[in-house]
Amino acid sequence: MSAVPAVAEMTGAVLRCTEPDGASALGVLTDRTDHSLELRRPRPDVRPVYFRARPGRLEWGGDLAAFLPPGGRVEPEPGALLAMLHGQASPPDGTPLSGVRRMTAGTRIRVDARGVTVTRERVALPAADGDLSHAVTRVLASAGDEYGLAYSGGLASAYLAVLAAAAGHRAHLVHADFGLPGFGPRGTRPPEAPVPGVESRRVALDLHELLDHHTVSGAEHLPPLPDFEVPARLYAALAADTGLPLVSGALLESLVSVKLPDVPRGTKAWRLLGCEPFHISGTLSTLAEARELLDNRVVYTPGRRDTAGSGPDAQQLGAPPPPSPTGGTKLPWLTDEGRQAYETAHRGAMAVWQDQLDAEEPVVGRLVGGLAEQGVAGAVLPAMDLGVLAAAAALPPHKLGRIRRGAFENHLPLRRAVERAGVTDLRAASPGHWLRLGAAAHLHRERKKITSELERECALGDLGLLEPRLIVASLRDGRSLATQALPLLRLVWLDRWLRER
């Protein structure tokens, strides 16, 4: 990228404009005349584009460092650092630099004689052309005559494998074998959810090399986090092993997800009687109470609802701030100053996210939220294709989930395709489970070295945001380490970045 951002400004009635290096690869559509410039981000994208709007002048580009003054560096706010530690996504258009924003999907920027105008609109989805399986198969075919498929044995990757086999594609299923404890020696484990007629191959990877915080140099402009860097390293290793483009099913499940309140409940909602958690004695005493809870989409203790303005969001003068409306749990190592900084940043980010998601189609909002929470760089993602998004958006709730035999079944389009193909024993863990498990194994092995480093120096502790002694105690206690493994790994990475700058 260029050392300085591209500039568009009006000189009299004439537009003076430059373009950033690699502008065509940024995923931004430009419409330029002698008197105006318009930029549009038509779809969600992992490639960042930043801009700074000033009276009559627009600066934009894909390199955040280009917006820094000479000799300057990025200085994240304390609350933003703690939000990263908690694994919470920063505001979709936010950056650590004052006045610099990130160009989100649906953003339109126009420079003309009236100045710089920034607006947002919904991401326009095309009309659905066929069902979800046809849309996904088209994306798989676009990956090439031969491609690798990151195969975890979970629902999304099994769905892709089934579609690839049905279409006759030359897809090489590769499964990352980290050699984690509890799974038996390498080479002795059965294949993950075997797909009939398709072979999968295990690729031995060094988990500790993927998670090693010593790879953080401090020269990065933004703090690298394991949530994004480790999946990118994993995809790079699998792609290098196959020598082919790599396809991943990441975020595909979230596109065809539905919540229990939205699925058919049967006549007079009788299906709820046998569905978790409503059959638990004493939780909800009547079916009417269960329906009310679902209709309001609010979880409360029965009999203790707010009727006089004294609910959890009410605050008396001088009282501590109310609990987070999102139910987020603060980590136990925060100081009073850290808790206040985190709560402020958290509430601000959630308000911005709510506005962003309310303005989008639900399926687009789920994709945008997923991209902000996990790394997907280095892989072809069918979930990001507009045709796949359109096909998913066309599915009504009853095609996505149902209540059956006392259980809520979600992601029905994927499940039914996989069941028809005879795939069984799917991995039931959540998509990020492998990273949490890996973080626990890595920290357990390296905790003596890490505790020694943190006892000597802890950057977040020096800022008054965390209590180093409590962090060290969590690392030394096996149960706490396992419970808080991923936040602890983020802390180690962040601390390294702050100390090495």
Coordinates of C-alpha atoms in Angstrom, one line a residue:
M1 CA 0.0 0.0 0.0
S2 CA 1.0 3.6 -0.5
A3 CA 2.8 5.5 2.3
V4 CA 0.2 8.3 2.1
P5 CA -3.5 7.9 1.5
A6 CA -5.3 8.7 -1.7
V7 CA -6.8 12.2 -1.8
A8 CA -9.9 13.6 -3.4
E9 CA -10.7 17.3 -3.1
M10 CA -12.4 20.0 -5.0
T11 CA -10.4 22.9 -6.5
G12 CA -13.0 25.3 -7.5
A13 CA -15.5 23.2 -9.5
V14 CA -12.8 20.7 -10.6
L15 CA -12.0 17.5 -8.8
R16 CA -8.4 16.7 -8.0
C17 CA -8.0 13.0 -7.2
T18 CA -5.4 10.4 -6.6
E19 CA -5.8 6.6 -6.1
P20 CA -4.2 4.4 -3.5
D21 CA -1.9 1.6 -4.6
G22 CA -3.9 -1.6 -5.3
A23 CA -7.2 0.3 -5.4
S24 CA -8.8 -2.4 -7.5
A25 CA -8.0 -5.1 -4.9
L26 CA -9.8 -3.2 -2.0
G27 CA -13.3 -4.2 -2.9
V28 CA -14.5 -0.6 -3.5
L29 CA -16.4 0.6 -6.5
T30 CA -15.4 4.0 -7.8
D31 CA -17.4 6.4 -10.1
R32 CA -15.3 9.4 -11.1
T33 CA -16.1 12.4 -13.3
D34 CA -14.4 15.8 -13.7
H35 CA -16.7 17.2 -11.0
S36 CA -17.3 14.3 -8.5
L37 CA -16.0 11.1 -7.1
E38 CA -18.2 8.4 -5.5
L39 CA -16.9 5.4 -3.6
R40 CA -19.1 2.4 -2.7
R41 CA -18.5 -0.7 -0.6
P42 CA -21.3 -3.0 -2.0
R43 CA -20.6 -6.1 0.0
P44 CA -19.0 -7.4 3.2
D45 CA -15.3 -7.8 2.8
V46 CA -12.3 -8.8 5.1
R47 CA -10.0 -6.3 3.3
P48 CA -9.9 -3.1 5.3
V49 CA -10.6 0.3 3.7
Y50 CA -10.1 3.5 5.8
F51 CA -11.1 7.1 5.2
R52 CA -10.9 10.5 6.8
A53 CA -13.5 13.1 5.7
R54 CA -12.6 16.8 6.1
P55 CA -14.3 19.9 4.6
G56 CA -14.0 19.5 0.9
R57 CA -11.4 16.8 1.2
L58 CA -11.4 13.0 1.4
E59 CA -8.5 10.7 2.3
W60 CA -8.8 7.0 1.8
G61 CA -6.8 3.8 1.4
G62 CA -6.2 0.3 2.7
D63 CA -3.2 1.0 5.0
L64 CA -4.0 2.5 8.4
A65 CA -0.4 3.6 8.8
A66 CA -0.8 6.0 5.9
F67 CA -3.1 8.1 8.1
L68 CA -0.5 8.5 10.9
P69 CA 1.5 11.7 11.2
P70 CA 5.3 11.3 10.6
G71 CA 6.8 9.2 13.5
G72 CA 3.3 8.6 14.9
R73 CA 1.9 5.2 16.0
V74 CA -1.5 3.8 16.9
E75 CA -2.5 4.2 20.6
P76 CA -5.6 2.1 21.4
E77 CA -7.8 3.4 24.2
P78 CA -7.6 1.4 27.5
G79 CA -11.3 0.4 27.1
A80 CA -10.6 -0.8 23.6
L81 CA -7.7 -3.0 24.8
L82 CA -9.9 -4.6 27.4
A83 CA -12.7 -5.2 24.9
M84 CA -10.1 -7.1 22.8
L85 CA -9.2 -9.0 25.9
H86 CA -12.8 -10.0 26.3
G87 CA -13.0 -11.1 22.7
Q88 CA -15.6 -8.4 21.8
A89 CA -15.6 -6.9 18.3
S90 CA -14.8 -3.2 18.0
P91 CA -17.4 -0.9 16.4
P92 CA -17.7 -1.9 12.7
D93 CA -16.5 1.5 11.5
G94 CA -14.2 2.3 14.4
T95 CA -10.4 2.7 14.3
P96 CA -7.9 3.8 17.0
L97 CA -7.1 6.9 15.1
S98 CA -9.1 10.1 15.7
G99 CA -11.2 11.1 12.7
V100 CA -10.3 8.0 10.7
R101 CA -13.2 5.5 10.1
R102 CA -13.4 2.1 8.5
M103 CA -15.5 1.8 5.4
T104 CA -18.2 -0.8 6.1
A105 CA -20.5 -2.7 3.7
G106 CA -23.1 -0.4 2.3
T107 CA -21.1 2.8 2.8
R108 CA -21.3 5.4 0.1
I109 CA -18.9 8.4 0.0
R110 CA -19.4 11.2 -2.5
V111 CA -17.1 14.2 -3.1
D112 CA -18.5 17.1 -5.2
A113 CA -18.9 20.8 -5.1
R114 CA -21.1 20.5 -1.9
G115 CA -18.3 18.8 0.0
V116 CA -17.9 15.2 1.3
T117 CA -21.1 13.2 2.0
V118 CA -21.0 9.9 3.8
T119 CA -24.2 7.7 3.8
R120 CA -25.0 4.1 4.5
E121 CA -27.5 1.8 2.8
R122 CA -28.5 -1.8 3.0
V123 CA -26.3 -4.3 1.2
A124 CA -28.3 -5.1 -2.0
L125 CA -28.8 -8.8 -2.4
P126 CA -29.6 -10.2 -5.9
A127 CA -32.7 -12.3 -6.5
A128 CA -32.1 -15.9 -5.3
D129 CA -31.1 -18.1 -8.2
G130 CA -31.9 -21.6 -7.1
D131 CA -31.7 -23.0 -3.6
L132 CA -28.8 -22.8 -1.1
S133 CA -27.1 -25.9 -2.3
H134 CA -27.0 -24.7 -5.9
A135 CA -25.6 -21.3 -4.7
V136 CA -22.9 -22.9 -2.6
T137 CA -22.0 -25.4 -5.4
R138 CA -21.4 -22.5 -7.8
V139 CA -18.9 -20.9 -5.4
L140 CA -17.1 -24.3 -5.0
A141 CA -16.9 -24.6 -8.8
S142 CA -15.4 -21.1 -9.0
A143 CA -12.5 -22.2 -6.7
G144 CA -11.0 -24.1 -9.6
D145 CA -10.9 -27.6 -11.1
E146 CA -9.2 -28.8 -8.0
Y147 CA -9.1 -27.3 -4.5
G148 CA -8.5 -28.1 -0.8
L149 CA -11.3 -28.2 1.7
A150 CA -10.6 -27.5 5.4
Y151 CA -12.5 -30.4 6.9
S152 CA -13.2 -30.3 10.7
G153 CA -15.9 -33.0 10.7
G154 CA -18.4 -30.3 11.7
L155 CA -21.7 -29.5 10.1
A156 CA -20.6 -26.8 7.7
S157 CA -17.5 -28.6 6.4
A158 CA -19.4 -31.8 6.0
Y159 CA -22.0 -29.9 4.0
L160 CA -19.4 -28.5 1.6
A161 CA -17.8 -32.0 1.3
V162 CA -21.2 -33.5 0.4
L163 CA -21.9 -30.8 -2.2
A164 CA -18.4 -31.2 -3.7
A165 CA -18.8 -35.0 -4.0
A166 CA -22.3 -34.6 -5.6
A167 CA -21.0 -32.2 -8.2
G168 CA -18.0 -34.4 -9.0
H169 CA -15.4 -31.8 -7.9
R170 CA -11.8 -32.8 -7.2
A171 CA -11.9 -31.6 -3.6
H172 CA -9.1 -32.7 -1.2
L173 CA -10.4 -32.9 2.3
V174 CA -7.7 -31.9 4.8
H175 CA -8.1 -32.1 8.6
A176 CA -5.7 -30.3 10.9
D177 CA -4.3 -32.7 13.4
F178 CA -2.9 -30.8 16.4
G179 CA -2.1 -33.8 18.5
L180 CA -4.1 -32.5 21.4
P181 CA -4.2 -34.6 24.6
G182 CA -7.2 -36.9 25.1
F183 CA -7.5 -37.8 21.4
G184 CA -5.0 -40.6 21.2
P185 CA -1.7 -40.7 19.3
R186 CA -1.4 -39.3 15.9
G187 CA -2.2 -41.7 13.1
T188 CA -4.4 -43.9 15.3
R189 CA -7.6 -41.8 15.3
P190 CA -10.6 -42.6 13.0
P191 CA -11.4 -40.1 10.3
E192 CA -13.6 -37.1 11.3
A193 CA -17.2 -37.8 10.2
P194 CA -16.3 -39.7 7.1
V195 CA -18.1 -38.7 3.9
P196 CA -19.2 -41.8 1.8
G197 CA -17.0 -42.1 -1.3
V198 CA -14.6 -39.3 -0.2
E199 CA -11.3 -39.7 1.5
S200 CA -10.0 -37.1 4.0
R201 CA -6.4 -36.7 5.0
R202 CA -4.9 -35.5 8.3
V203 CA -2.2 -32.8 8.3
A204 CA 0.0 -32.8 11.3
L205 CA 0.5 -29.3 12.6
D206 CA 2.4 -27.9 15.6
L207 CA -0.3 -26.2 17.7
H208 CA 2.2 -24.5 19.9
E209 CA 3.9 -22.9 16.9
L210 CA 0.5 -21.5 15.7
L211 CA -0.3 -20.1 19.1
D212 CA 3.2 -18.8 20.0
H213 CA 3.0 -15.2 21.2
H214 CA 6.7 -14.6 20.5
T215 CA 5.8 -14.2 16.9
V216 CA 4.3 -10.8 17.9
S217 CA 7.0 -8.2 17.1
G218 CA 5.4 -5.0 18.3
A219 CA 5.9 -3.5 14.8
E220 CA 2.2 -4.3 13.9
H221 CA 0.1 -1.2 13.6
L222 CA -2.9 -2.9 15.3
P223 CA -2.7 -5.5 18.1
P224 CA -2.7 -9.0 16.6
L225 CA -5.1 -11.3 18.3
P226 CA -5.1 -15.1 18.3
D227 CA -8.8 -15.1 17.2
F228 CA -7.7 -13.8 13.8
E229 CA -4.1 -14.6 13.4
V230 CA -4.3 -18.3 14.4
P231 CA -7.0 -19.3 11.9
A232 CA -5.1 -17.4 9.2
R233 CA -2.0 -19.4 10.0
L234 CA -4.0 -22.6 10.0
Y235 CA -5.5 -21.9 6.6
A236 CA -2.0 -20.9 5.2
A237 CA -0.6 -24.2 6.5
L238 CA -3.4 -26.3 5.0
A239 CA -3.2 -24.5 1.7
A240 CA 0.6 -24.9 1.6
D241 CA 0.2 -28.6 2.3
T242 CA -2.2 -29.1 -0.6
G243 CA -0.7 -26.5 -2.9
L244 CA -4.2 -25.6 -3.9
P245 CA -6.8 -22.9 -3.1
L246 CA -8.4 -23.7 0.2
V247 CA -12.2 -23.5 0.9
S248 CA -13.6 -23.2 4.4
G249 CA -17.2 -23.5 5.7
A250 CA -16.6 -20.8 8.3
L251 CA -19.7 -18.7 9.1
L252 CA -21.9 -20.8 6.9
E253 CA -23.9 -22.2 9.8
S254 CA -24.7 -18.7 11.1
L255 CA -26.3 -17.8 7.7
V256 CA -28.9 -20.5 8.2
S257 CA -29.4 -20.1 11.9
V258 CA -32.7 -19.2 13.5
K259 CA -33.8 -18.6 17.1
L260 CA -36.4 -20.6 19.0
P261 CA -38.9 -17.7 19.2
D262 CA -39.1 -17.6 15.4
V263 CA -39.9 -21.3 14.6
P264 CA -43.4 -22.8 14.6
R265 CA -44.5 -23.9 18.0
G266 CA -47.4 -26.1 17.1
T267 CA -51.1 -25.6 18.0
K268 CA -51.3 -23.3 21.1
A269 CA -47.5 -23.7 21.4
W270 CA -47.8 -27.2 22.8
R271 CA -44.4 -28.1 21.5
L272 CA -42.7 -25.8 24.0
L273 CA -43.9 -28.1 26.8
G274 CA -41.3 -30.7 26.0
C275 CA -38.5 -28.4 24.8
E276 CA -35.6 -27.3 26.9
P277 CA -35.6 -25.3 29.2
F278 CA -39.4 -25.1 29.6
H279 CA -40.0 -28.5 31.0
I280 CA -37.6 -28.0 34.0
S281 CA -39.6 -27.9 37.2
G282 CA -39.9 -24.5 38.7
T283 CA -38.3 -22.6 35.8
L284 CA -41.5 -21.6 34.0
S285 CA -44.8 -22.7 35.7
T286 CA -47.2 -22.1 32.8
L287 CA -47.1 -22.4 29.0
A288 CA -48.4 -18.8 28.8
E289 CA -45.3 -17.7 30.7
A290 CA -43.1 -19.5 28.2
R291 CA -44.8 -17.8 25.3
E292 CA -44.5 -14.4 26.9
L293 CA -40.8 -14.9 27.5
L294 CA -40.2 -15.9 23.9
D295 CA -42.4 -13.2 22.5
N296 CA -40.5 -10.5 24.5
R297 CA -37.1 -12.1 23.8
V298 CA -36.2 -11.2 27.3
V299 CA -34.8 -13.5 30.0
Y300 CA -35.9 -12.6 33.5
T301 CA -36.6 -14.4 36.8
P302 CA -40.3 -15.2 36.9
G303 CA -42.2 -13.1 39.4
R304 CA -39.5 -10.5 39.6
R305 CA -40.1 -8.4 36.4
D306 CA -39.7 -4.7 36.5
T307 CA -43.0 -2.9 37.0
A308 CA -42.0 0.3 38.6
G309 CA -38.9 1.5 36.8
S310 CA -36.6 -0.3 39.2
G311 CA -35.2 -2.9 36.8
P312 CA -31.6 -3.7 36.1
D313 CA -31.1 -0.7 33.8
A314 CA -32.3 1.8 36.4
Q315 CA -29.6 3.7 38.3
Q316 CA -29.9 5.9 41.3
L317 CA -27.7 9.0 41.7
G318 CA -24.3 8.0 42.9
A319 CA -24.9 4.3 42.4
P320 CA -22.5 2.1 40.4
P321 CA -23.4 1.7 36.7
P322 CA -26.1 -0.9 35.9
P323 CA -25.1 -4.4 34.7
S324 CA -24.4 -4.8 31.1
P325 CA -27.6 -5.2 29.1
T326 CA -25.9 -7.8 27.0
G327 CA -25.1 -10.0 29.9
G328 CA -21.4 -10.0 29.3
T329 CA -19.2 -11.3 32.0
K330 CA -16.2 -9.3 33.1
L331 CA -12.9 -11.1 33.6
P332 CA -11.8 -11.4 37.2
W333 CA -8.5 -9.6 36.8
L334 CA -9.8 -6.1 36.1
T335 CA -9.1 -3.2 38.5
D336 CA -11.8 -0.7 39.4
E337 CA -10.3 1.6 36.7
G338 CA -10.2 -1.3 34.2
R339 CA -13.9 -2.2 34.9
Q340 CA -15.0 1.4 34.3
A341 CA -13.0 1.7 31.1
Y342 CA -14.2 -1.6 29.8
E343 CA -17.9 -1.0 30.6
T344 CA -17.7 2.4 28.8
A345 CA -16.1 0.9 25.7
H346 CA -18.4 -2.1 25.7
R347 CA -21.6 -0.1 25.9
G348 CA -20.5 2.3 23.2
A349 CA -19.5 -0.5 20.8
M350 CA -22.8 -2.4 21.4
A351 CA -24.8 0.7 20.6
V352 CA -23.0 1.2 17.3
W353 CA -23.3 -2.5 16.5
Q354 CA -27.0 -2.4 17.2
D355 CA -27.5 0.4 14.7
Q356 CA -25.4 -1.4 12.1
L357 CA -27.2 -4.7 12.4
D358 CA -30.7 -3.1 12.6
A359 CA -30.0 -1.4 9.2
E360 CA -29.1 -4.7 7.5
E361 CA -30.8 -7.8 6.3
P362 CA -30.5 -10.3 9.2
V363 CA -28.4 -12.7 7.1
V364 CA -26.0 -9.9 6.2
G365 CA -25.8 -8.8 9.8
R366 CA -24.9 -12.3 10.9
L367 CA -22.1 -12.4 8.4
V368 CA -20.7 -9.0 9.2
G369 CA -20.8 -9.8 12.9
G370 CA -19.0 -13.1 12.3
L371 CA -16.3 -11.5 10.3
A372 CA -15.6 -9.1 13.1
E373 CA -15.2 -11.9 15.6
Q374 CA -13.0 -14.5 13.9
G375 CA -10.2 -14.7 11.3
V376 CA -11.0 -16.0 7.8
A377 CA -8.1 -14.6 5.8
G378 CA -6.5 -17.0 3.4
A379 CA -9.5 -19.1 2.5
V380 CA -12.4 -19.1 0.0
L381 CA -15.6 -18.6 2.0
P382 CA -18.9 -19.5 0.3
A383 CA -20.6 -17.7 3.1
M384 CA -19.4 -14.3 1.7
D385 CA -20.8 -14.8 -1.7
L386 CA -23.8 -12.6 -2.5
G387 CA -25.6 -15.5 -4.2
V388 CA -25.3 -17.6 -1.1
L389 CA -26.4 -14.7 1.1
A390 CA -29.5 -14.2 -1.2
A391 CA -30.3 -17.9 -1.1
A392 CA -30.0 -18.0 2.7
A393 CA -32.1 -14.8 3.1
A394 CA -34.9 -16.4 1.0
L395 CA -35.3 -19.3 3.5
P396 CA -38.3 -18.8 5.9
P397 CA -37.8 -19.6 9.6
H398 CA -39.6 -22.9 9.4
K399 CA -37.1 -24.1 6.8
L400 CA -34.2 -23.2 9.2
G401 CA -35.3 -24.7 12.5
R402 CA -37.9 -26.8 14.2
I403 CA -38.9 -28.3 17.6
R404 CA -38.8 -32.1 17.3
R405 CA -39.0 -34.8 19.9
G406 CA -38.3 -32.3 22.7
A407 CA -35.3 -30.7 21.1
F408 CA -34.7 -27.5 19.1
E409 CA -33.1 -28.4 15.8
N410 CA -31.2 -25.6 14.0
H411 CA -29.5 -25.3 10.6
L412 CA -31.9 -27.6 8.9
P413 CA -30.8 -27.1 5.3
L414 CA -27.3 -28.2 6.2
R415 CA -28.4 -31.1 8.4
R416 CA -30.8 -32.5 5.9
A417 CA -28.3 -32.5 3.1
V418 CA -25.7 -34.2 5.3
E419 CA -28.1 -36.8 6.6
R420 CA -29.2 -37.7 3.1
A421 CA -25.6 -38.3 2.1
G422 CA -25.2 -40.7 5.0
V423 CA -22.7 -38.6 7.0
T424 CA -22.8 -39.4 10.7
D425 CA -20.9 -38.6 13.9
L426 CA -20.6 -34.9 13.2
R427 CA -18.5 -32.8 15.5
A428 CA -20.9 -31.2 17.9
A429 CA -18.5 -28.6 19.4
S430 CA -18.9 -24.9 18.6
P431 CA -16.7 -23.6 15.7
G432 CA -14.2 -21.9 18.0
H433 CA -13.9 -24.9 20.4
W434 CA -10.6 -26.0 18.8
L435 CA -9.0 -22.6 19.5
R436 CA -10.1 -22.6 23.2
L437 CA -8.9 -26.2 23.7
G438 CA -5.6 -25.4 22.0
A439 CA -5.2 -22.3 24.1
A440 CA -5.6 -24.3 27.3
A441 CA -3.1 -26.9 26.1
H442 CA -0.6 -24.3 25.0
L443 CA -0.9 -22.2 28.2
H444 CA -0.6 -25.3 30.4
R445 CA 2.7 -26.2 28.7
E446 CA 4.1 -22.7 28.7
R447 CA 2.7 -21.3 31.9
K448 CA 5.9 -21.3 33.9
K449 CA 7.6 -19.1 31.3
I450 CA 4.5 -16.9 30.9
T451 CA 4.0 -16.4 34.6
S452 CA 7.7 -15.5 34.9
E453 CA 7.3 -12.9 32.2
L454 CA 4.2 -11.4 33.7
E455 CA 5.7 -11.3 37.2
R456 CA 8.6 -9.2 35.8
E457 CA 6.5 -6.9 33.7
C458 CA 2.8 -6.7 32.7
A459 CA 2.0 -3.8 30.4
L460 CA -1.8 -3.9 31.1
G461 CA -1.0 -4.0 34.8
D462 CA 1.3 -1.0 34.5
L463 CA -1.6 0.9 32.9
G464 CA -3.6 0.2 36.0
L465 CA -6.2 -1.9 34.1
L466 CA -5.4 -5.4 35.4
E467 CA -4.1 -7.1 38.6
P468 CA -1.0 -9.1 37.6
R469 CA -1.2 -11.2 40.7
L470 CA -4.7 -12.4 39.9
I471 CA -3.6 -13.3 36.3
V472 CA -0.7 -15.3 37.6
A473 CA -3.0 -17.1 40.1
S474 CA -5.4 -18.0 37.2
L475 CA -2.4 -19.4 35.2
R476 CA -1.3 -21.5 38.1
D477 CA -4.8 -22.9 38.9
G478 CA -5.7 -25.6 36.4
R479 CA -9.4 -25.1 36.6
S480 CA -9.2 -21.3 36.1
L481 CA -6.7 -21.7 33.3
A482 CA -9.0 -24.1 31.4
T483 CA -12.1 -21.9 32.0
Q484 CA -10.3 -18.6 30.9
A485 CA -7.9 -20.1 28.4
L486 CA -8.7 -17.9 25.4
P487 CA -8.9 -14.6 27.3
L488 CA -5.5 -15.5 28.9
L489 CA -4.0 -16.2 25.5
R490 CA -5.3 -12.9 24.2
L491 CA -3.8 -11.2 27.3
V492 CA -0.4 -12.8 26.6
W493 CA -0.5 -11.6 23.0
L494 CA -1.6 -8.1 23.9
D495 CA 1.0 -7.8 26.6
R496 CA 3.7 -8.9 24.2
W497 CA 2.6 -6.3 21.6
L498 CA 2.5 -3.5 24.2
R499 CA 5.9 -4.4 25.6
E500 CA 7.7 -4.8 22.3
R501 CA 6.6 -1.5 20.8

